[in-house]
Coordinates of C-alpha atoms in Angstrom, one line a residue:
M1 CA 25.4 -18.5 9.9
W2 CA 26.1 -16.3 6.5
S3 CA 28.9 -13.6 5.7
R4 CA 28.6 -10.7 8.1
H5 CA 29.5 -8.8 4.3
A6 CA 27.1 -10.7 2.7
L7 CA 24.0 -9.0 0.9
E8 CA 20.8 -12.3 2.0
M9 CA 17.8 -12.3 0.1
L10 CA 15.2 -15.1 2.3
H11 CA 12.1 -15.7 1.2
R12 CA 9.3 -18.7 2.3
G13 CA 6.6 -18.6 0.0
V14 CA 3.5 -21.0 -2.1
S15 CA 4.8 -24.3 -4.2
E16 CA 5.7 -23.3 -6.9
C17 CA 6.0 -20.5 -6.8
R18 CA 8.1 -17.8 -8.7
L19 CA 11.0 -15.8 -7.2
C20 CA 12.5 -12.4 -7.7
A21 CA 16.2 -12.0 -6.9
I22 CA 18.6 -9.3 -7.3
F23 CA 21.9 -10.1 -9.4
L24 CA 24.6 -8.0 -7.7
A25 CA 28.1 -10.4 -7.3
R26 CA 29.6 -8.6 -10.3
A27 CA 29.6 -4.6 -8.8
L28 CA 29.8 -5.6 -5.4
R29 CA 33.1 -7.0 -6.1
S30 CA 34.3 -3.9 -5.5
R31 CA 32.5 -2.9 -2.0
K32 CA 33.5 -6.5 -0.2
N33 CA 33.2 -5.0 2.4
S34 CA 30.4 -3.8 2.4
N35 CA 27.6 -4.6 4.9
E36 CA 24.2 -3.6 3.5
R37 CA 21.6 -6.6 4.4
I38 CA 18.0 -6.0 2.2
I39 CA 15.5 -8.6 1.7
L40 CA 13.3 -9.6 -0.6
Y41 CA 9.3 -10.5 -0.5
S42 CA 8.6 -13.0 -3.4
E43 CA 5.3 -11.2 -4.7
P44 CA 5.0 -10.7 -7.8
C45 CA 8.2 -9.6 -9.8
L46 CA 7.3 -6.2 -10.8
Q47 CA 5.2 -5.2 -8.2
Y48 CA 8.8 -5.1 -6.1
S49 CA 11.6 -4.5 -8.6
A50 CA 10.7 -0.3 -8.4
R51 CA 11.1 -0.9 -4.9
M52 CA 14.1 -2.6 -4.1
K53 CA 15.9 -0.7 -6.6
Y54 CA 15.1 1.7 -5.1
L55 CA 16.4 1.1 -2.0
M56 CA 19.3 -0.4 -3.2
S57 CA 20.1 2.6 -4.4
K58 CA 20.4 4.3 -1.8
K59 CA 21.4 1.6 0.6
L60 CA 24.2 0.8 -2.7
K61 CA 25.3 3.9 -4.1
D62 CA 25.5 4.2 -8.6
L63 CA 25.0 0.1 -9.3
K64 CA 23.3 -1.6 -11.3
V65 CA 20.4 -3.5 -10.2
S66 CA 19.1 -6.1 -13.0
S67 CA 16.2 -8.9 -12.1
A68 CA 15.6 -12.1 -12.3
R69 CA 13.5 -14.9 -12.9
L70 CA 13.9 -18.2 -10.0
Y71 CA 12.1 -21.0 -10.4
G72 CA 11.3 -23.2 -7.7
T73 CA 8.9 -26.8 -6.6
S74 CA 9.2 -25.2 -2.8
S75 CA 11.1 -22.9 -1.2
R76 CA 13.5 -21.3 2.3
V77 CA 16.5 -19.6 1.6
I78 CA 18.5 -17.3 -1.2
V79 CA 21.2 -15.8 -0.7
V80 CA 23.2 -13.5 -2.1
R81 CA 26.5 -12.9 -0.9
A82 CA 28.5 -9.7 -2.2
F83 CA 30.8 -12.6 -4.5
E84 CA 28.6 -15.0 -4.8
I85 CA 25.2 -16.6 -5.5
V86 CA 25.0 -19.4 -3.0
A87 CA 21.3 -21.2 -3.5
A88 CA 19.6 -24.7 -1.7
P89 CA 19.7 -27.0 -4.0
I90 CA 15.8 -27.8 -3.8
F91 CA 16.4 -24.2 -7.1
K92 CA 16.8 -24.9 -10.7
W93 CA 17.4 -21.5 -11.4
L94 CA 16.6 -20.0 -15.0
Y95 CA 19.3 -17.2 -16.0
S96 CA 18.2 -13.9 -18.1
P97 CA 19.3 -13.5 -21.2
Q98 CA 18.9 -9.5 -20.0
F99 CA 20.5 -9.8 -17.2
L100 CA 23.3 -11.4 -19.1
I101 CA 23.5 -8.8 -21.5
S102 CA 23.3 -6.8 -19.6
N103 CA 26.4 -7.3 -17.2
G104 CA 28.5 -8.1 -20.8
A105 CA 28.1 -11.8 -21.9
A106 CA 26.3 -13.5 -24.1
A107 CA 24.1 -15.7 -22.1
P108 CA 24.8 -19.4 -21.3
S109 CA 23.4 -22.2 -21.2
P110 CA 22.1 -22.8 -17.3
A111 CA 24.5 -25.9 -17.2
A112 CA 26.8 -23.1 -18.5
A113 CA 26.3 -20.1 -16.8
T114 CA 26.9 -22.4 -13.1
Q115 CA 30.2 -23.1 -13.7
S116 CA 30.8 -19.6 -14.9
S117 CA 29.9 -18.9 -11.6
T118 CA 31.1 -21.8 -9.4
S119 CA 34.7 -20.4 -11.2
K120 CA 34.1 -16.3 -10.4
V121 CA 33.9 -17.7 -6.4
K122 CA 36.5 -19.7 -7.1
D123 CA 38.5 -16.4 -8.7
D124 CA 37.6 -14.7 -5.4
A125 CA 36.6 -16.5 -2.5
D126 CA 40.3 -15.9 -0.8
D127 CA 39.2 -11.5 -0.6
Y128 CA 37.2 -13.1 2.2
V129 CA 37.7 -14.8 5.0
D130 CA 35.3 -16.0 6.6
D131 CA 35.7 -18.6 9.9
T132 CA 31.7 -18.1 10.6
A133 CA 30.5 -18.6 7.6
D134 CA 28.8 -22.8 7.3
D135 CA 29.0 -24.3 3.9
P136 CA 25.1 -23.1 2.5
S137 CA 25.8 -28.0 1.5
D138 CA 25.5 -28.7 4.9
G139 CA 21.4 -29.2 5.7
D140 CA 20.1 -29.4 2.8
E141 CA 18.7 -32.4 3.2
D142 CA 17.2 -31.2 7.0
A143 CA 15.3 -27.9 5.6
D144 CA 14.3 -29.9 3.1
N145 CA 12.5 -32.3 6.0
A146 CA 11.9 -29.2 8.7
P147 CA 8.6 -28.5 9.6
D148 CA 7.0 -25.6 8.2
A149 CA 6.2 -22.4 10.5
R150 CA 2.7 -22.0 11.3
I151 CA 1.9 -18.9 12.6
E152 CA 0.2 -19.3 16.3
T153 CA -1.4 -16.1 17.3
E154 CA -5.1 -15.4 16.6
P155 CA -6.9 -13.1 15.0
Q156 CA -7.4 -9.9 17.5
I157 CA -9.3 -5.6 17.7
F158 CA -7.3 -3.9 19.4
E159 CA -8.5 -0.1 21.1
V160 CA -6.6 2.1 22.3
P161 CA -6.3 5.9 23.1
V162 CA -4.7 8.3 20.5
G163 CA -0.6 9.2 21.2
S164 CA -0.8 5.5 22.8
D165 CA 1.6 2.7 21.5
V166 CA 0.2 -0.8 20.8
Y167 CA 1.9 -4.3 19.7
L168 CA -0.2 -6.4 17.9
P169 CA 1.4 -10.3 18.6
C170 CA 2.6 -12.0 15.6
N171 CA 3.4 -16.1 17.6
V172 CA 5.3 -18.1 15.0
V173 CA 6.5 -21.8 15.4
N174 CA 9.2 -23.4 13.6
A175 CA 10.1 -19.4 13.3
E176 CA 13.0 -20.1 11.4
A177 CA 11.4 -21.6 8.9
A178 CA 9.9 -18.8 7.6
A179 CA 10.3 -15.3 6.7
I180 CA 7.6 -12.7 8.4
I181 CA 5.9 -10.7 7.1
W182 CA 3.8 -7.1 8.4
S183 CA 2.1 -4.9 6.3
R184 CA -1.3 -2.4 6.4
G185 CA -3.4 -3.7 4.4
R186 CA -4.0 -5.7 0.2
L187 CA -2.9 -3.3 -1.8
P188 CA 1.0 -4.6 -3.1
N189 CA 3.4 -1.6 -1.6
N190 CA 1.5 -1.6 1.8
T191 CA 4.7 -4.3 3.1
L192 CA 6.1 -2.8 6.2
F193 CA 8.4 -5.4 7.4
I194 CA 10.2 -8.3 6.0
E195 CA 12.1 -10.4 9.0
R196 CA 13.1 -6.9 10.4
E197 CA 14.0 -5.7 7.3
R198 CA 12.0 -2.3 7.2
L199 CA 10.8 -1.4 4.0
T200 CA 7.7 1.4 5.5
E201 CA 9.7 4.8 6.1
D202 CA 7.3 5.5 9.6
P203 CA 9.7 5.6 12.0
R204 CA 7.6 4.9 14.5
M205 CA 7.5 1.7 13.5
S206 CA 9.6 -1.6 14.7
I207 CA 9.5 -5.6 14.8
L208 CA 10.0 -6.8 18.2
P209 CA 12.4 -10.0 18.6
N210 CA 9.5 -12.3 18.6
R211 CA 8.1 -10.6 15.9
T212 CA 5.0 -8.1 17.1
L213 CA 4.9 -4.7 15.3
L214 CA 5.6 -2.0 17.6
I215 CA 3.6 1.1 16.6
K216 CA 4.2 4.3 19.2
N217 CA 2.1 7.4 19.2
V218 CA -0.8 6.0 17.7
Q219 CA -2.3 8.6 15.7
L220 CA -6.7 8.4 14.2
N221 CA -4.4 7.4 10.8
D222 CA -3.1 4.1 12.2
S223 CA -6.9 3.1 11.9
S224 CA -6.9 0.0 9.9
D225 CA -8.1 -3.0 10.1
E226 CA -6.1 -5.3 8.0
Y227 CA -2.2 -5.2 10.6
I228 CA -1.1 -8.3 8.4
C229 CA 1.5 -10.7 9.7
K230 CA 1.6 -13.9 7.0
V231 CA 4.0 -16.3 6.3
D232 CA 2.1 -17.2 3.3
D233 CA -1.4 -16.7 1.4
D234 CA -2.5 -19.8 3.7
N235 CA -1.0 -18.9 6.7
K236 CA -1.8 -16.0 7.5
I237 CA -3.0 -12.9 10.1
A238 CA -5.2 -10.0 10.2
H239 CA -5.3 -7.2 13.3
E240 CA -7.7 -4.4 14.0
L241 CA -6.5 -1.3 14.9
R242 CA -9.3 1.4 16.7
V243 CA -7.7 4.7 17.6
K244 CA -9.4 6.4 19.6
L245 CA -9.8 10.5 20.4
P246 CA -9.9 10.7 24.8
A247 CA -13.6 11.1 25.8
C248 CA -14.4 14.6 26.3
N249 CA -15.5 14.6 30.2
K250 CA -16.5 17.8 31.8
G251 CA -13.2 18.0 33.0
A252 CA -11.5 18.4 30.5
R253 CA -13.9 20.6 28.0
D254 CA -13.5 23.3 31.2
L255 CA -10.2 22.8 31.8
Q256 CA -7.6 25.7 30.2
M257 CA -4.5 22.6 30.7
E258 CA -1.1 24.4 31.3
H259 CA 2.4 23.0 31.1
N260 CA 6.4 24.3 31.5
G261 CA 4.7 27.6 30.0
V262 CA 2.1 26.4 27.6
R263 CA -2.0 27.3 28.2
V264 CA -4.1 25.6 24.7
T265 CA -7.6 27.6 24.5
P266 CA -10.3 27.0 24.8
A267 CA -9.6 23.8 26.6
A268 CA -7.6 20.8 26.5
C269 CA -11.0 18.6 24.6
N270 CA -12.7 20.1 22.9
E271 CA -16.2 19.3 21.4
I272 CA -18.0 20.5 19.1
M273 CA -20.6 20.5 16.3
Q274 CA -20.3 19.4 12.5
G275 CA -20.2 22.7 10.2
E276 CA -19.4 24.6 14.2
T277 CA -17.0 27.4 14.3
I278 CA -13.8 27.0 16.7
E279 CA -10.8 29.2 17.4
L280 CA -7.4 26.9 19.0
G281 CA -5.0 29.0 20.4
C282 CA -1.3 28.0 21.9
E283 CA -0.3 30.7 24.5
S284 CA 3.6 31.1 25.9
T285 CA 2.4 32.3 29.7
L286 CA 7.0 32.2 30.2
Q287 CA 8.5 35.7 31.3
I288 CA 11.0 34.6 28.0
K289 CA 10.3 35.4 25.0
A290 CA 9.2 33.1 22.4
K291 CA 11.3 32.7 19.0
R292 CA 8.2 30.7 17.5
I293 CA 4.7 29.1 18.1
S294 CA 3.3 26.4 15.9
W295 CA 0.3 24.0 15.3
S296 CA 0.8 20.4 14.1
R297 CA -1.9 18.1 13.8
Q298 CA -1.2 14.6 13.0
G299 CA 2.7 15.4 12.3
L300 CA 1.6 17.7 9.6
K301 CA 2.5 21.3 10.0
I302 CA -0.4 23.6 10.1
L303 CA -0.2 27.5 9.8
P304 CA -1.5 30.2 12.1
D305 CA -4.2 32.8 11.0
R306 CA -3.8 35.4 13.7
Q307 CA -0.3 35.7 15.7
T308 CA 0.0 38.0 18.6
E309 CA 3.9 38.0 21.2
T310 CA 3.1 35.7 22.7
G311 CA -0.1 33.3 21.1
S312 CA -0.7 31.5 18.3
Y313 CA -4.3 31.3 16.8
I314 CA -6.2 28.5 14.2
T315 CA -9.4 29.4 12.5
I316 CA -11.4 25.7 12.2
R317 CA -14.5 26.9 10.5
N318 CA -17.8 24.3 9.1
A319 CA -15.2 21.5 10.6
S320 CA -16.0 18.2 10.1
R321 CA -15.2 14.9 11.3
H322 CA -12.1 14.7 8.9
V323 CA -10.5 18.2 11.5
S324 CA -10.8 15.7 14.3
G325 CA -8.0 14.5 15.7
D326 CA -4.5 15.2 18.4
Y327 CA -3.6 18.7 17.8
T328 CA 0.2 19.6 18.7
C329 CA 1.6 23.5 20.0
G330 CA 5.2 24.6 20.6
V331 CA 7.2 27.4 22.0
D332 CA 10.6 27.7 20.7
T333 CA 12.5 29.5 23.5
G334 CA 15.7 28.2 21.9
A335 CA 16.6 26.1 24.5
E336 CA 16.9 22.4 22.7
K337 CA 13.6 21.2 23.6
L338 CA 11.0 22.4 21.7
L339 CA 8.4 22.6 24.6
T340 CA 4.7 21.4 23.8
Q341 CA 1.4 20.8 25.1
H342 CA -1.6 19.7 23.7
L343 CA -4.8 19.5 21.9
T344 CA -8.2 17.2 21.8
L345 CA -10.5 18.2 19.4
H346 CA -13.6 16.3 18.1
V347 CA -16.6 16.6 15.6
R348 CA -19.9 15.9 16.2
H349 CA -21.4 14.4 12.7
L350 CA -23.1 11.7 11.2
D351 CA -22.3 10.6 7.6
I352 CA -23.7 8.2 5.2
E353 CA -21.8 7.3 2.2
Y354 CA -21.0 5.4 -0.9
E355 CA -19.0 2.0 -0.3
K356 CA -15.0 3.3 -2.1
E357 CA -12.7 0.7 -4.3
K358 CA -9.3 0.7 -6.0
I359 CA -8.7 -0.4 -9.4
D360 CA -5.8 0.4 -11.8
G361 CA -5.0 2.8 -8.8
H362 CA -8.0 4.7 -9.0
T363 CA -10.9 5.2 -6.0
H364 CA -14.2 4.6 -7.5
H365 CA -17.4 4.8 -5.7
K366 CA -19.9 1.6 -6.0
D367 CA -22.9 3.9 -6.6
H368 CA -24.7 0.4 -9.0
Y369 CA -24.4 -3.0 -8.1
A370 CA -24.5 -5.4 -10.4
T371 CA -25.7 -9.3 -9.7
A372 CA -28.2 -11.9 -12.5
L373 CA -31.0 -13.6 -11.0
G374 CA -30.8 -16.3 -8.2
V375 CA -26.8 -15.1 -6.6
T376 CA -27.1 -13.0 -3.4
V377 CA -25.5 -9.9 -3.4
N378 CA -24.3 -7.7 -1.1
I379 CA -25.2 -3.5 -1.2
T380 CA -22.4 -1.6 1.6
C381 CA -22.8 2.3 2.7
I382 CA -19.8 3.1 4.9
V383 CA -21.3 5.2 8.2
H384 CA -18.8 7.9 10.5
A385 CA -20.5 8.7 13.0
H386 CA -19.7 10.3 16.8
P387 CA -21.2 9.3 18.9
G388 CA -22.3 6.3 17.4
V389 CA -25.3 4.5 15.8
N390 CA -28.0 4.3 18.6
K391 CA -29.0 0.4 17.0
K392 CA -28.9 -1.3 13.9
M393 CA -29.2 0.6 9.8
T394 CA -33.0 0.9 8.9
W395 CA -32.9 0.2 5.9
F396 CA -34.8 1.6 2.0
H397 CA -35.9 -0.3 -1.1
N398 CA -37.5 2.7 -3.6
G399 CA -38.5 4.4 -0.6
N400 CA -40.2 1.5 0.8
K401 CA -38.4 -0.1 4.5
I402 CA -37.5 -2.7 4.4
N403 CA -38.2 -6.3 6.4
I404 CA -35.5 -7.8 7.2
D405 CA -36.6 -11.4 7.8
N406 CA -33.0 -13.4 8.5
R407 CA -33.6 -15.4 6.1
R408 CA -33.6 -14.1 2.9
I409 CA -31.9 -10.6 3.6
T410 CA -30.0 -9.9 6.2
V411 CA -28.3 -7.3 8.1
N412 CA -24.5 -7.9 9.4
D413 CA -23.0 -3.9 10.9
E414 CA -19.7 -6.2 13.1
I415 CA -16.7 -4.3 10.0
K416 CA -16.3 -1.1 11.7
N417 CA -18.4 1.5 9.8
H418 CA -19.4 -0.4 6.8
K419 CA -23.0 -1.8 7.2
V420 CA -23.9 -5.0 4.9
L421 CA -27.6 -6.3 3.3
T422 CA -27.0 -9.3 2.6
I423 CA -30.0 -10.5 -0.2
R424 CA -30.0 -14.0 -1.5
D425 CA -31.1 -16.3 -4.5
V426 CA -32.6 -12.2 -5.9
N427 CA -35.7 -11.3 -7.8
K428 CA -36.9 -9.1 -10.7
D429 CA -38.8 -7.2 -7.6
D430 CA -35.2 -6.6 -5.7
L431 CA -34.1 -4.7 -8.6
G432 CA -34.0 -0.8 -7.8
A433 CA -32.7 2.4 -5.3
Y434 CA -32.0 1.8 -1.6
Q435 CA -30.4 3.7 1.5
C436 CA -29.5 2.9 5.1
H437 CA -30.4 5.2 7.7
A438 CA -28.9 5.5 10.9
T439 CA -29.5 7.9 14.0
N440 CA -27.3 8.5 16.7
E441 CA -27.9 10.7 19.8
D442 CA -27.4 14.4 17.8
R443 CA -29.3 13.9 14.3
E444 CA -30.6 11.7 11.4
A445 CA -28.8 11.4 7.8
T446 CA -30.3 8.8 4.7
G447 CA -27.8 7.5 3.1
P448 CA -27.2 7.9 -1.1
I449 CA -28.7 5.6 -3.3
I450 CA -27.2 2.8 -4.2
Q451 CA -28.8 0.8 -7.5
L452 CA -29.3 -2.9 -7.9
I453 CA -29.1 -3.6 -11.3
D454 CA -29.2 -6.7 -13.6
T455 CA -28.0 -4.7 -16.5
P456 CA -23.7 -4.3 -17.0
A457 CA -22.0 -2.3 -14.8
K458 CA -20.4 1.1 -15.3
P459 CA -16.9 0.0 -17.4
I460 CA -13.7 1.1 -16.0
Y461 CA -11.3 2.0 -18.1
N462 CA -8.7 -0.9 -18.6
N463 CA -5.8 0.1 -21.4
A464 CA -5.8 2.2 -24.8
E465 CA -2.9 2.0 -27.5
N466 CA -3.1 4.7 -30.5
D467 CA -1.5 3.4 -34.2
D468 CA -0.8 5.6 -37.3
D469 CA -4.2 6.6 -37.6
S470 CA -6.6 5.6 -34.7
V471 CA -7.1 5.6 -31.0
V472 CA -8.1 2.0 -29.6
L473 CA -9.2 1.9 -26.1
Q474 CA -10.3 -1.1 -23.5
W475 CA -12.8 -1.4 -20.4
K476 CA -13.9 -3.8 -18.1
V477 CA -17.0 -4.9 -17.1
I478 CA -18.9 -6.9 -14.9
S479 CA -21.3 -8.5 -16.6
Y480 CA -23.3 -12.4 -15.4
K481 CA -25.5 -12.3 -19.2
P482 CA -23.5 -11.9 -22.2
I483 CA -22.9 -8.6 -23.8
V484 CA -24.4 -7.9 -26.7
E485 CA -24.4 -4.3 -27.8
S486 CA -21.6 -1.7 -27.2
E487 CA -21.5 2.1 -27.1
L488 CA -18.6 3.7 -27.6
V489 CA -19.4 8.4 -28.0
F490 CA -16.1 10.4 -28.3
R491 CA -15.8 15.0 -28.5
Q492 CA -13.5 17.1 -28.7
E493 CA -13.1 19.3 -25.7
N494 CA -15.8 21.9 -25.2
D495 CA -18.1 20.2 -28.0
S496 CA -21.5 19.4 -27.0
E497 CA -22.2 16.4 -29.0
W498 CA -21.3 13.5 -28.7
R499 CA -19.9 11.4 -31.8
V500 CA -20.2 7.3 -32.5
A501 CA -17.8 5.3 -32.2
E502 CA -17.3 2.2 -35.3
D503 CA -15.4 -0.7 -34.8
V504 CA -16.5 -1.3 -30.7
K505 CA -16.2 -4.9 -29.4
V506 CA -16.5 -7.4 -27.1
I507 CA -12.2 -9.3 -26.7
N508 CA -12.1 -11.2 -24.4
S509 CA -15.1 -12.5 -21.2
D510 CA -14.3 -14.9 -18.4
G511 CA -17.7 -15.4 -16.6
K512 CA -18.8 -11.9 -15.4
E513 CA -15.9 -10.6 -17.1
H514 CA -15.8 -8.9 -20.2
I515 CA -13.8 -6.9 -21.5
V516 CA -14.6 -4.4 -24.5
Q517 CA -12.7 -3.0 -27.4
G518 CA -13.7 0.3 -29.4
T519 CA -11.6 2.6 -32.5
I520 CA -11.8 5.4 -32.5
R521 CA -10.6 6.2 -36.6
G522 CA -10.2 10.3 -37.4
I523 CA -10.2 12.7 -34.6
H524 CA -9.1 16.1 -35.1
A525 CA -5.9 18.1 -32.8
G526 CA -6.3 18.7 -29.2
K527 CA -8.2 16.6 -26.3
H528 CA -11.1 14.8 -26.0
E529 CA -13.1 11.9 -24.4
A530 CA -14.7 9.1 -24.5
K531 CA -17.0 7.4 -23.1
L532 CA -18.8 3.8 -22.9
R533 CA -21.9 1.8 -22.7
T534 CA -22.8 -1.9 -23.5
R535 CA -26.1 -4.0 -23.3
N536 CA -27.2 -7.9 -21.8
G537 CA -28.6 -10.6 -22.5
D538 CA -29.3 -13.6 -24.3
E539 CA -28.6 -12.9 -28.1
S540 CA -31.6 -13.5 -28.9
D541 CA -32.5 -9.9 -27.7
A542 CA -29.4 -8.4 -29.5
N543 CA -32.5 -6.3 -32.0
D544 CA -35.4 -6.2 -29.5
V545 CA -36.1 -2.2 -29.6
A546 CA -38.3 -3.6 -26.4
K547 CA -35.6 -4.6 -24.4
D548 CA -33.4 -2.0 -25.8
A549 CA -33.8 0.7 -23.1
K550 CA -33.7 -1.8 -20.3
S551 CA -31.0 -3.6 -20.0
W552 CA -28.5 -0.6 -20.9
G553 CA -26.4 -0.3 -18.3
P554 CA -24.8 2.6 -17.3
Y555 CA -22.0 4.8 -18.6
S556 CA -18.4 5.3 -18.1
E557 CA -16.3 7.6 -17.0
P558 CA -15.1 9.4 -19.9
K559 CA -11.1 9.1 -20.2
T560 CA -9.2 12.4 -21.9
F561 CA -7.5 11.8 -24.8
G562 CA -5.0 14.0 -27.4
G563 CA -4.0 13.2 -31.0
D564 CA -3.3 15.0 -34.5
V565 CA -5.9 12.8 -37.1
E566 CA -9.2 13.2 -39.3
V567 CA -12.2 12.6 -38.6
Q568 CA -14.4 9.7 -39.1
T569 CA -17.5 8.1 -39.5
A570 CA -19.1 6.1 -36.3
G571 CA -21.6 3.5 -36.2
V572 CA -22.8 0.7 -33.7
H573 CA -22.0 -2.8 -32.3
T574 CA -24.3 -5.4 -32.3
G575 CA -23.5 -9.3 -31.0
A576 CA -21.3 -9.9 -28.5
A577 CA -18.1 -10.9 -30.3
M578 CA -15.3 -13.3 -28.2
R579 CA -12.0 -13.9 -29.0
P580 CA -9.2 -14.0 -27.4
A581 CA -7.5 -10.8 -25.8
G582 CA -4.6 -8.8 -27.1
T583 CA -2.1 -7.1 -25.5
L584 CA -2.2 -3.1 -25.8
I585 CA 0.7 -1.4 -25.6
L586 CA 0.9 2.7 -25.0
L587 CA 3.0 4.3 -27.4
A588 CA 2.9 8.1 -26.6
P589 CA 4.0 10.2 -29.4
L590 CA 1.0 10.6 -31.0
I591 CA -2.0 9.9 -28.4
N592 CA -1.4 11.5 -24.9
F593 CA -3.6 9.9 -22.2
F594 CA -4.8 11.5 -19.1

């Protein structure tokens, strides 16, 4: 049992991993009685360092938190006490010079650092008396031979009505050998809990002693395909949570629900068509005059459109699926507890949209898929429907209905909302425009055009820097064939004419991913925008005019920047230049990127 004054950091994970450790020994000496405890998840340090510093600043105010790296061939538990750093012998510490300098010491050798740390522990040990503390060296051999933790629970799909509680299980064998991590989705900042340490700010979520994730009063936006319980990258499960609105049967639609002197109108459960208008009312039938009547939807306050002495009303015009959900009406009579009543709104709809992807924190619509002959491609459209679609999707290619042969071309609609057309062994005839078509009992809809291309994909902005008299921009481009030509154009804000920049080249290629860099020299003061497109093919295609128009990919989204230098001449780069990518750093004073 570690000291109750300890600050613990637990890690399980992968062999030969990089760990982050927060060194607080010096700062915590002045806080001998601190009961604060925190756990650090060992994804790459940069992803979590900001979050950890934020948590530490809340828990231990005015402490300067520094971080260092810890490398090891396997991992069990790291413990940082208020007066010492304790680690199992399986780790080799590499002390960070930045940390040591920031704490007022020169960077010693690892051996000297270990000796220094030990002496400081002895100096302060008398201040920390703990009869329950174990010797950290005890049982190290047993720890090394301890069986690994293993998740036994199978992935499940949970369908629950809005407002209910849901329990997402995660049964772990040999759980004492692991730090169980719960997260929602795969983005770095979506970690909910590490063991029972809370990283989410949602008070409805908690971890039970058996490591089950409990979510109380679930709402529509709690729906997710990935509630992940994880020991490490090879040992995890993902539950799917589908939150459903309660069905509006005839009795519910006809009922004006009144409870505790609060009535909602037009009914407790309402259903309208997409595009229609509805007024939702909250009325007090109490003899006591209400001080305030308010509305909220899924925890967010809504300003009323009109109010009377006994009621509050909101008007929803041109209704879409986004206004569906559970609405809460609250009447404040001056009593300690607010009187509340709920109202459900369903909007009958059928919408089809592009698949979305997040790149560097920005959401992009996938209106095209870059491919190559002979490979397999998955084309996806997203369907939102209430009521649900009647049957499997119909797909069209260049306006013609596709024959699904279940061998080379197949359809998969098992993933919520995602309708996927899979084409194996792509050939030239498969290229072109695709659309998906869906029907439900109200209407039918055809999705937007999705292009399947063998030209480069739309470039995604990657990085930027500025030098004394130039701006250097980078984009990432997906192309299965070598990029043989790149064109970077730019213009000043509100100009109609695009200029072509010189010095545009591929600086790095890794399989189908390419980094293209362009330099713009001598631009006027003020805001500018730039965009890039690329052309692929064999090296022999670089000067082939006949192939030129067909092999250009789409332009990137315009990138906005500002500067204060002079305009220079322009050109087009031809040829697939390859060299190791340089490191670009964004510098602030001269050029501002938006």
